[in-house]
C-alpha atoms as a PDB file:
ATOM      1  CA  MET A   1     118.260  83.300 115.602  1.00  0.00           C
ATOM      2  CA  LYS A   2     115.488  80.899 114.649  1.00  0.00           C
ATOM      3  CA  LYS A   3     113.640  82.351 118.066  1.00  0.00           C
ATOM      4  CA  LEU A   4     113.924  85.691 117.135  1.00  0.00           C
ATOM      5  CA  PHE A   5     112.657  85.395 113.593  1.00  0.00           C
ATOM      6  CA  THR A   6     109.652  83.446 114.811  1.00  0.00           C
ATOM      7  CA  LEU A   7     109.153  86.314 117.384  1.00  0.00           C
ATOM      8  CA  ALA A   8     109.218  89.039 114.803  1.00  0.00           C
ATOM      9  CA  GLY A   9     107.086  87.013 112.348  1.00  0.00           C
ATOM     10  CA  LEU A  10     104.294  86.653 114.988  1.00  0.00           C
ATOM     11  CA  LEU A  11     104.229  90.201 116.121  1.00  0.00           C
ATOM     12  CA  CYS A  12     104.106  91.279 112.386  1.00  0.00           C
ATOM     13  CA  CYS A  13     101.310  89.162 111.534  1.00  0.00           C
ATOM     14  CA  SER A  14      99.113  89.348 114.801  1.00  0.00           C
ATOM     15  CA  LEU A  15      98.241  93.012 114.909  1.00  0.00           C
ATOM     16  CA  THR A  16      94.482  92.385 115.820  1.00  0.00           C
ATOM     17  CA  GLY A  17      95.786  90.538 118.901  1.00  0.00           C
ATOM     18  CA  LEU A  18      98.064  93.523 119.959  1.00  0.00           C
ATOM     19  CA  ALA A  19     104.663 101.970 123.300  1.00  0.00           C
ATOM     20  CA  GLN A  20     103.538 104.948 123.094  1.00  0.00           C
ATOM     21  CA  GLN A  21     101.995 105.845 119.899  1.00  0.00           C
ATOM     22  CA  THR A  22     104.234 107.766 117.587  1.00  0.00           C
ATOM     23  CA  ILE A  23     103.413 109.821 114.460  1.00  0.00           C
ATOM     24  CA  PHE A  24     106.344 108.176 112.794  1.00  0.00           C
ATOM     25  CA  SER A  25     109.107 108.428 115.249  1.00  0.00           C
ATOM     26  CA  VAL A  26     108.183 111.031 117.678  1.00  0.00           C
ATOM     27  CA  PRO A  27     105.467 110.311 120.283  1.00  0.00           C
ATOM     28  CA  SER A  28     102.126 111.825 119.641  1.00  0.00           C
ATOM     29  CA  SER A  29     101.072 112.298 123.448  1.00  0.00           C
ATOM     30  CA  ASP A  30      97.857 110.730 122.916  1.00  0.00           C
ATOM     31  CA  ILE A  31      96.418 108.595 125.608  1.00  0.00           C
ATOM     32  CA  VAL A  32      94.739 105.366 125.223  1.00  0.00           C
ATOM     33  CA  PRO A  33      91.111 105.457 126.467  1.00  0.00           C
ATOM     34  CA  LYS A  34      90.627 103.546 129.920  1.00  0.00           C
ATOM     35  CA  HIS A  35      90.741  99.702 129.574  1.00  0.00           C
ATOM     36  CA  LYS A  36      91.173 100.080 125.847  1.00  0.00           C
ATOM     37  CA  ILE A  37      94.223  98.735 123.836  1.00  0.00           C
ATOM     38  CA  MET A  38      96.118 100.586 120.981  1.00  0.00           C
ATOM     39  CA  ALA A  39      98.676  98.653 118.702  1.00  0.00           C
ATOM     40  CA  GLN A  40     101.303 100.161 116.234  1.00  0.00           C
ATOM     41  CA  GLN A  41     103.412  98.005 113.825  1.00  0.00           C
ATOM     42  CA  GLN A  42     106.133  99.797 111.903  1.00  0.00           C
ATOM     43  CA  VAL A  43     108.826  98.771 109.191  1.00  0.00           C
ATOM     44  CA  ASP A  44     111.686 100.943 107.967  1.00  0.00           C
ATOM     45  CA  ILE A  45     112.948  99.775 104.780  1.00  0.00           C
ATOM     46  CA  ASN A  46     116.255 101.014 103.168  1.00  0.00           C
ATOM     47  CA  GLY A  47     118.744  99.385 100.924  1.00  0.00           C
ATOM     48  CA  GLU A  48     120.574  97.253 103.658  1.00  0.00           C
ATOM     49  CA  GLN A  49     118.126  96.423 106.138  1.00  0.00           C
ATOM     50  CA  MET A  50     114.509  96.305 107.267  1.00  0.00           C
ATOM     51  CA  ARG A  51     113.655  97.243 110.581  1.00  0.00           C
ATOM     52  CA  PHE A  52     110.444  96.081 112.510  1.00  0.00           C
ATOM     53  CA  SER A  53     109.274  97.946 115.736  1.00  0.00           C
ATOM     54  CA  THR A  54     106.091  97.018 117.591  1.00  0.00           C
ATOM     55  CA  THR A  55     104.221  98.987 120.217  1.00  0.00           C
ATOM     56  CA  VAL A  56     101.097  97.945 122.159  1.00  0.00           C
ATOM     57  CA  ASP A  57      99.539 100.232 124.974  1.00  0.00           C
ATOM     58  CA  TYR A  58      96.980  99.919 127.450  1.00  0.00           C
ATOM     59  CA  GLY A  59      94.798 102.704 128.882  1.00  0.00           C
ATOM     60  CA  LEU A  60      94.762 103.165 132.776  1.00  0.00           C
ATOM     61  CA  GLY A  61      92.428 106.113 132.887  1.00  0.00           C
ATOM     62  CA  ARG A  62      93.248 109.312 134.710  1.00  0.00           C
ATOM     63  CA  ASN A  63      95.305 110.326 131.524  1.00  0.00           C
ATOM     64  CA  TRP A  64      97.905 107.384 132.259  1.00  0.00           C
ATOM     65  CA  GLU A  65      98.815 104.521 129.580  1.00  0.00           C
ATOM     66  CA  VAL A  66     101.408 101.892 129.951  1.00  0.00           C
ATOM     67  CA  GLY A  67     102.630  99.442 127.424  1.00  0.00           C
ATOM     68  CA  VAL A  68     105.536  97.190 125.895  1.00  0.00           C
ATOM     69  CA  ASN A  69     107.722  97.754 123.074  1.00  0.00           C
ATOM     70  CA  LEU A  70     109.915  95.227 120.776  1.00  0.00           C
ATOM     71  CA  TYR A  71     112.451  97.593 119.117  1.00  0.00           C
ATOM     72  CA  ASN A  72     115.185  97.324 116.601  1.00  0.00           C
ATOM     73  CA  VAL A  73     114.215  94.062 115.152  1.00  0.00           C
ATOM     74  CA  ASP A  74     116.912  94.471 112.333  1.00  0.00           C
ATOM     75  CA  TYR A  75     116.810  92.091 109.349  1.00  0.00           C
ATOM     76  CA  GLN A  76     120.126  92.623 107.197  1.00  0.00           C
ATOM     77  CA  ARG A  77     118.950  91.928 103.504  1.00  0.00           C
ATOM     78  CA  GLN A  78     122.377  91.313 101.971  1.00  0.00           C
ATOM     79  CA  GLU A  79     123.644  88.989 104.730  1.00  0.00           C
ATOM     80  CA  HIS A  80     119.886  87.280 104.986  1.00  0.00           C
ATOM     81  CA  THR A  81     120.328  87.215 108.838  1.00  0.00           C
ATOM     82  CA  TRP A  82     118.707  89.343 112.023  1.00  0.00           C
ATOM     83  CA  LEU A  83     121.171  91.720 113.649  1.00  0.00           C
ATOM     84  CA  ARG A  84     122.067  91.153 117.202  1.00  0.00           C
ATOM     85  CA  ASN A  85     124.234  94.176 118.679  1.00  0.00           C
ATOM     86  CA  ASP A  86     125.446  94.752 122.016  1.00  0.00           C
ATOM     87  CA  THR A  87     128.895  95.361 121.549  1.00  0.00           C
ATOM     88  CA  THR A  88     129.230  98.344 119.554  1.00  0.00           C
ATOM     89  CA  LEU A  89     127.648 102.017 119.915  1.00  0.00           C
ATOM     90  CA  GLN A  90     127.818 103.020 116.257  1.00  0.00           C
ATOM     91  CA  LEU A  91     124.412 101.262 116.325  1.00  0.00           C
ATOM     92  CA  PRO A  92     121.663 101.315 118.782  1.00  0.00           C
ATOM     93  CA  TYR A  93     121.535  97.747 120.785  1.00  0.00           C
ATOM     94  CA  ALA A  94     119.295  95.524 118.923  1.00  0.00           C
ATOM     95  CA  PRO A  95     116.666  93.843 119.475  1.00  0.00           C
ATOM     96  CA  LEU A  96     115.133  95.697 122.297  1.00  0.00           C
ATOM     97  CA  LEU A  97     112.244  94.524 124.750  1.00  0.00           C
ATOM     98  CA  LEU A  98     111.022  97.665 126.720  1.00  0.00           C
ATOM     99  CA  ILE A  99     108.087  98.597 128.635  1.00  0.00           C
ATOM    100  CA  ASN A 100     106.782 102.225 128.544  1.00  0.00           C
ATOM    101  CA  ALA A 101     104.646 104.751 130.446  1.00  0.00           C
ATOM    102  CA  GLN A 102     103.042 107.800 129.436  1.00  0.00           C
ATOM    103  CA  ARG A 103     100.945 110.708 131.379  1.00  0.00           C
ATOM    104  CA  THR A 104      99.495 113.662 129.965  1.00  0.00           C
ATOM    105  CA  ILE A 105      98.608 117.055 131.807  1.00  0.00           C
ATOM    106  CA  ASN A 106      95.916 119.149 130.409  1.00  0.00           C
ATOM    107  CA  LEU A 107      96.327 122.981 130.424  1.00  0.00           C
ATOM    108  CA  THR A 108      93.654 124.018 128.259  1.00  0.00           C
ATOM    109  CA  ASP A 109      90.981 122.451 125.934  1.00  0.00           C
ATOM    110  CA  ALA A 110      93.684 122.458 123.260  1.00  0.00           C
ATOM    111  CA  LEU A 111      97.041 122.351 124.872  1.00  0.00           C
ATOM    112  CA  HIS A 112      98.633 119.612 127.168  1.00  0.00           C
ATOM    113  CA  ILE A 113     102.001 118.477 128.361  1.00  0.00           C
ATOM    114  CA  GLY A 114     102.984 114.965 127.666  1.00  0.00           C
ATOM    115  CA  LEU A 115     105.601 113.046 129.797  1.00  0.00           C
ATOM    116  CA  GLY A 116     106.885 109.766 129.108  1.00  0.00           C
ATOM    117  CA  GLY A 117     109.454 107.155 128.445  1.00  0.00           C
ATOM    118  CA  GLN A 118     110.471 103.597 127.925  1.00  0.00           C
ATOM    119  CA  THR A 119     113.107 101.218 129.444  1.00  0.00           C
ATOM    120  CA  GLY A 120     114.186  97.680 129.239  1.00  0.00           C
ATOM    121  CA  VAL A 121     116.878  95.389 127.970  1.00  0.00           C
ATOM    122  CA  ASN A 122     118.517  93.976 124.754  1.00  0.00           C
ATOM    123  CA  LEU A 123     117.221  90.454 123.923  1.00  0.00           C
ATOM    124  CA  PHE A 124     119.577  87.502 123.032  1.00  0.00           C
ATOM    125  CA  PRO A 125     122.722  89.245 124.459  1.00  0.00           C
ATOM    126  CA  THR A 126     126.279  87.975 123.252  1.00  0.00           C
ATOM    127  CA  GLY A 127     127.663  87.856 126.754  1.00  0.00           C
ATOM    128  CA  GLN A 128     125.906  86.301 129.896  1.00  0.00           C
ATOM    129  CA  HIS A 129     123.778  89.199 130.760  1.00  0.00           C
ATOM    130  CA  SER A 130     121.313  91.804 128.984  1.00  0.00           C
ATOM    131  CA  THR A 131     122.137  95.518 129.462  1.00  0.00           C
ATOM    132  CA  TRP A 132     119.873  98.263 130.514  1.00  0.00           C
ATOM    133  CA  VAL A 133     118.792 101.079 127.944  1.00  0.00           C
ATOM    134  CA  GLY A 134     116.287 103.870 128.499  1.00  0.00           C
ATOM    135  CA  TRP A 135     114.650 106.793 126.878  1.00  0.00           C
ATOM    136  CA  GLY A 136     112.485 109.914 127.842  1.00  0.00           C
ATOM    137  CA  TYR A 137     110.474 112.571 126.778  1.00  0.00           C
ATOM    138  CA  ALA A 138     108.475 115.994 127.497  1.00  0.00           C
ATOM    139  CA  ASN A 139     106.289 117.167 124.764  1.00  0.00           C
ATOM    140  CA  LEU A 140     103.977 120.205 124.536  1.00  0.00           C
ATOM    141  CA  GLY A 141     100.793 119.117 122.380  1.00  0.00           C
ATOM    142  CA  ALA A 142      98.257 121.084 120.803  1.00  0.00           C
ATOM    143  CA  GLY A 143      94.827 119.973 119.306  1.00  0.00           C
ATOM    144  CA  LEU A 144      93.196 122.545 116.866  1.00  0.00           C
ATOM    145  CA  TYR A 145      89.918 122.237 115.231  1.00  0.00           C
ATOM    146  CA  ASP A 146      88.286 119.619 117.446  1.00  0.00           C
ATOM    147  CA  ASP A 147      91.551 117.701 116.978  1.00  0.00           C
ATOM    148  CA  HIS A 148      91.773 117.521 113.380  1.00  0.00           C
ATOM    149  CA  TYR A 149      95.233 119.134 113.379  1.00  0.00           C
ATOM    150  CA  GLN A 150      97.607 118.080 115.913  1.00  0.00           C
ATOM    151  CA  LEU A 151     101.035 119.545 116.821  1.00  0.00           C
ATOM    152  CA  VAL A 152     103.931 118.273 119.144  1.00  0.00           C
ATOM    153  CA  VAL A 153     107.168 119.918 120.152  1.00  0.00           C
ATOM    154  CA  GLY A 154     109.433 118.757 122.938  1.00  0.00           C
ATOM    155  CA  GLY A 155     112.658 117.262 124.006  1.00  0.00           C
ATOM    156  CA  TYR A 156     114.195 113.731 124.625  1.00  0.00           C
ATOM    157  CA  ALA A 157     116.955 112.178 126.486  1.00  0.00           C
ATOM    158  CA  GLY A 158     118.425 108.393 126.123  1.00  0.00           C
ATOM    159  CA  THR A 159     121.326 106.516 126.847  1.00  0.00           C
ATOM    160  CA  HIS A 160     123.987 105.727 124.258  1.00  0.00           C
ATOM    161  CA  ARG A 161     122.641 102.015 123.975  1.00  0.00           C
ATOM    162  CA  TYR A 162     119.357 103.020 122.976  1.00  0.00           C
ATOM    163  CA  LEU A 163     120.365 106.071 120.801  1.00  0.00           C
ATOM    164  CA  ALA A 164     123.750 105.056 119.568  1.00  0.00           C
ATOM    165  CA  GLU A 165     126.886 107.360 119.297  1.00  0.00           C
ATOM    166  CA  GLY A 166     126.028 110.973 119.285  1.00  0.00           C
ATOM    167  CA  SER A 167     124.266 113.407 121.738  1.00  0.00           C
ATOM    168  CA  THR A 168     122.013 111.804 124.221  1.00  0.00           C
ATOM    169  CA  VAL A 169     119.606 114.731 124.627  1.00  0.00           C
ATOM    170  CA  GLY A 170     117.873 116.756 121.738  1.00  0.00           C
ATOM    171  CA  MET A 171     114.583 118.246 120.460  1.00  0.00           C
ATOM    172  CA  HIS A 172     111.908 116.644 118.316  1.00  0.00           C
ATOM    173  CA  LEU A 173     108.727 117.811 116.648  1.00  0.00           C
ATOM    174  CA  GLY A 174     105.604 116.607 114.778  1.00  0.00           C
ATOM    175  CA  PHE A 175     102.492 117.259 112.947  1.00  0.00           C
ATOM    176  CA  ASP A 176      99.284 115.268 112.092  1.00  0.00           C
ATOM    177  CA  ALA A 177      96.889 117.229 109.611  1.00  0.00           C
ATOM    178  CA  GLY A 178      93.570 115.432 109.120  1.00  0.00           C
ATOM    179  CA  ILE A 179      93.022 117.247 105.788  1.00  0.00           C
ATOM    180  CA  TRP A 180      90.052 114.712 105.380  1.00  0.00           C
ATOM    181  CA  TYR A 181      89.740 113.737 108.947  1.00  0.00           C
ATOM    182  CA  GLN A 182      89.888 110.262 109.841  1.00  0.00           C
ATOM    183  CA  LYS A 183      90.045 109.362 105.996  1.00  0.00           C
ATOM    184  CA  ILE A 184      93.551 110.881 104.786  1.00  0.00           C
ATOM    185  CA  HIS A 185      96.137 112.741 106.827  1.00  0.00           C
ATOM    186  CA  VAL A 186      99.397 114.149 106.225  1.00  0.00           C
ATOM    187  CA  LEU A 187     102.200 113.292 108.901  1.00  0.00           C
ATOM    188  CA  GLY A 188     105.463 114.480 109.665  1.00  0.00           C
ATOM    189  CA  ASP A 189     108.035 114.531 112.320  1.00  0.00           C
ATOM    190  CA  TRP A 190     111.824 115.272 112.953  1.00  0.00           C
ATOM    191  CA  ALA A 191     114.275 114.869 115.777  1.00  0.00           C
ATOM    192  CA  THR A 192     117.851 116.415 116.164  1.00  0.00           C
ATOM    193  CA  GLY A 193     120.752 114.368 116.487  1.00  0.00           C
ATOM    194  CA  THR A 194     123.280 112.283 114.485  1.00  0.00           C
ATOM    195  CA  HIS A 195     122.243 108.990 115.833  1.00  0.00           C
ATOM    196  CA  GLU A 196     119.563 106.692 114.353  1.00  0.00           C
ATOM    197  CA  TYR A 197     116.795 108.664 116.179  1.00  0.00           C
ATOM    198  CA  GLY A 198     117.805 111.703 114.387  1.00  0.00           C
ATOM    199  CA  GLN A 199     115.788 111.807 111.325  1.00  0.00           C
ATOM    200  CA  LEU A 200     113.154 113.472 109.234  1.00  0.00           C
ATOM    201  CA  VAL A 201     109.941 111.639 108.201  1.00  0.00           C
ATOM    202  CA  LEU A 202     107.127 112.727 106.132  1.00  0.00           C
ATOM    203  CA  GLY A 203     104.121 110.733 104.786  1.00  0.00           C
ATOM    204  CA  VAL A 204     100.447 110.264 104.227  1.00  0.00           C
ATOM    205  CA  GLU A 205      97.956 108.018 106.123  1.00  0.00           C
ATOM    206  CA  ALA A 206      94.882 106.540 105.118  1.00  0.00           C
ATOM    207  CA  TYR A 207      92.329 104.943 107.171  1.00  0.00           C
ATOM    208  CA  LEU A 208      91.444 101.314 106.043  1.00  0.00           C
ATOM    209  CA  GLN A 209      88.637 101.438 108.779  1.00  0.00           C
ATOM    210  CA  GLU A 210      87.470 103.501 111.521  1.00  0.00           C
ATOM    211  CA  HIS A 211      90.195 102.467 113.814  1.00  0.00           C
ATOM    212  CA  LEU A 212      92.811 101.158 111.555  1.00  0.00           C
ATOM    213  CA  ALA A 213      95.293 103.374 109.547  1.00  0.00           C
ATOM    214  CA  LEU A 214      97.949 102.675 107.161  1.00  0.00           C
ATOM    215  CA  ALA A 215     100.750 105.318 106.675  1.00  0.00           C
ATOM    216  CA  LEU A 216     103.357 105.571 104.124  1.00  0.00           C
ATOM    217  CA  GLY A 217     106.398 107.576 104.719  1.00  0.00           C
ATOM    218  CA  TRP A 218     109.885 108.829 103.511  1.00  0.00           C
ATOM    219  CA  ARG A 219     112.604 109.124 106.026  1.00  0.00           C
ATOM    220  CA  ARG A 220     115.747 110.913 105.617  1.00  0.00           C
ATOM    221  CA  SER A 221     118.596 110.594 108.199  1.00  0.00           C
ATOM    222  CA  ASN A 222     120.493 113.527 109.761  1.00  0.00           C
ATOM    223  CA  GLN A 223     123.797 111.961 110.086  1.00  0.00           C
ATOM    224  CA  ASP A 224     124.489 110.841 106.352  1.00  0.00           C
ATOM    225  CA  GLY A 225     121.174 111.593 104.359  1.00  0.00           C
ATOM    226  CA  ASN A 226     120.602 108.005 104.094  1.00  0.00           C
ATOM    227  CA  GLN A 227     117.039 107.476 102.770  1.00  0.00           C
ATOM    228  CA  GLY A 228     114.441 105.103 103.298  1.00  0.00           C
ATOM    229  CA  ALA A 229     110.746 103.997 103.074  1.00  0.00           C
ATOM    230  CA  VAL A 230     108.425 103.729 106.348  1.00  0.00           C
ATOM    231  CA  ILE A 231     105.334 101.645 106.569  1.00  0.00           C
ATOM    232  CA  GLN A 232     103.194 102.051 109.560  1.00  0.00           C
ATOM    233  CA  LEU A 233      99.946 100.285 110.523  1.00  0.00           C
ATOM    234  CA  THR A 234      97.987 101.735 113.731  1.00  0.00           C
ATOM    235  CA  TYR A 235      95.062 100.411 115.447  1.00  0.00           C
ATOM    236  CA  THR A 236      93.412 102.835 117.716  1.00  0.00           C
ATOM    237  CA  PRO A 237      90.323 102.593 119.969  1.00  0.00           C
ATOM    238  CA  LYS A 238      89.210 105.943 119.589  1.00  0.00           C
END
């Protein structure tokens, strides 16, 4: 557990040194420019736990990107301990170390298809071996008014170990409205399902610098109405 605590702390504090970029939970289907790096750190806070998720992506060019994710680093606030789960499907397996890849296909100047996914294993297994998890999606994205407004709608599929109990397929959608472009944006996304990915998140994003944006959101779970706060810091090279 000390190793996990140290790893999570380093990732949270080293953003300038930093998986697919998300609006909050739903992939935005943006592609990192060639030879550039995108980094995103998210913290989900509710009354029982804090969940840290880290994404780093590298642009390959030709509408391709690859990256790594550290997901479901969950700190149990009441127990003062870090969650390690690979024994029950009531919760997603945690923590997860994943690799990701995404490609977009341009249909018109305003429309594109995004295809992507992430796969990997759970860290610090309770048994002898880690277990494979996986998740993938296909999105239709639209950029309006010189990408000041973006819409995404699509479908996803994943393993129970990644999503937890519930349907392994579903739909998701999201929007990014640059009401004051690259200054203040209104964000939101929603995914179907009664597992932990199935949730609604709405929030506001402010650009601290040209390439650094801080988003604050409100989250509501589909399953039981559980609510929480989301803090997201994103570095984009665009």
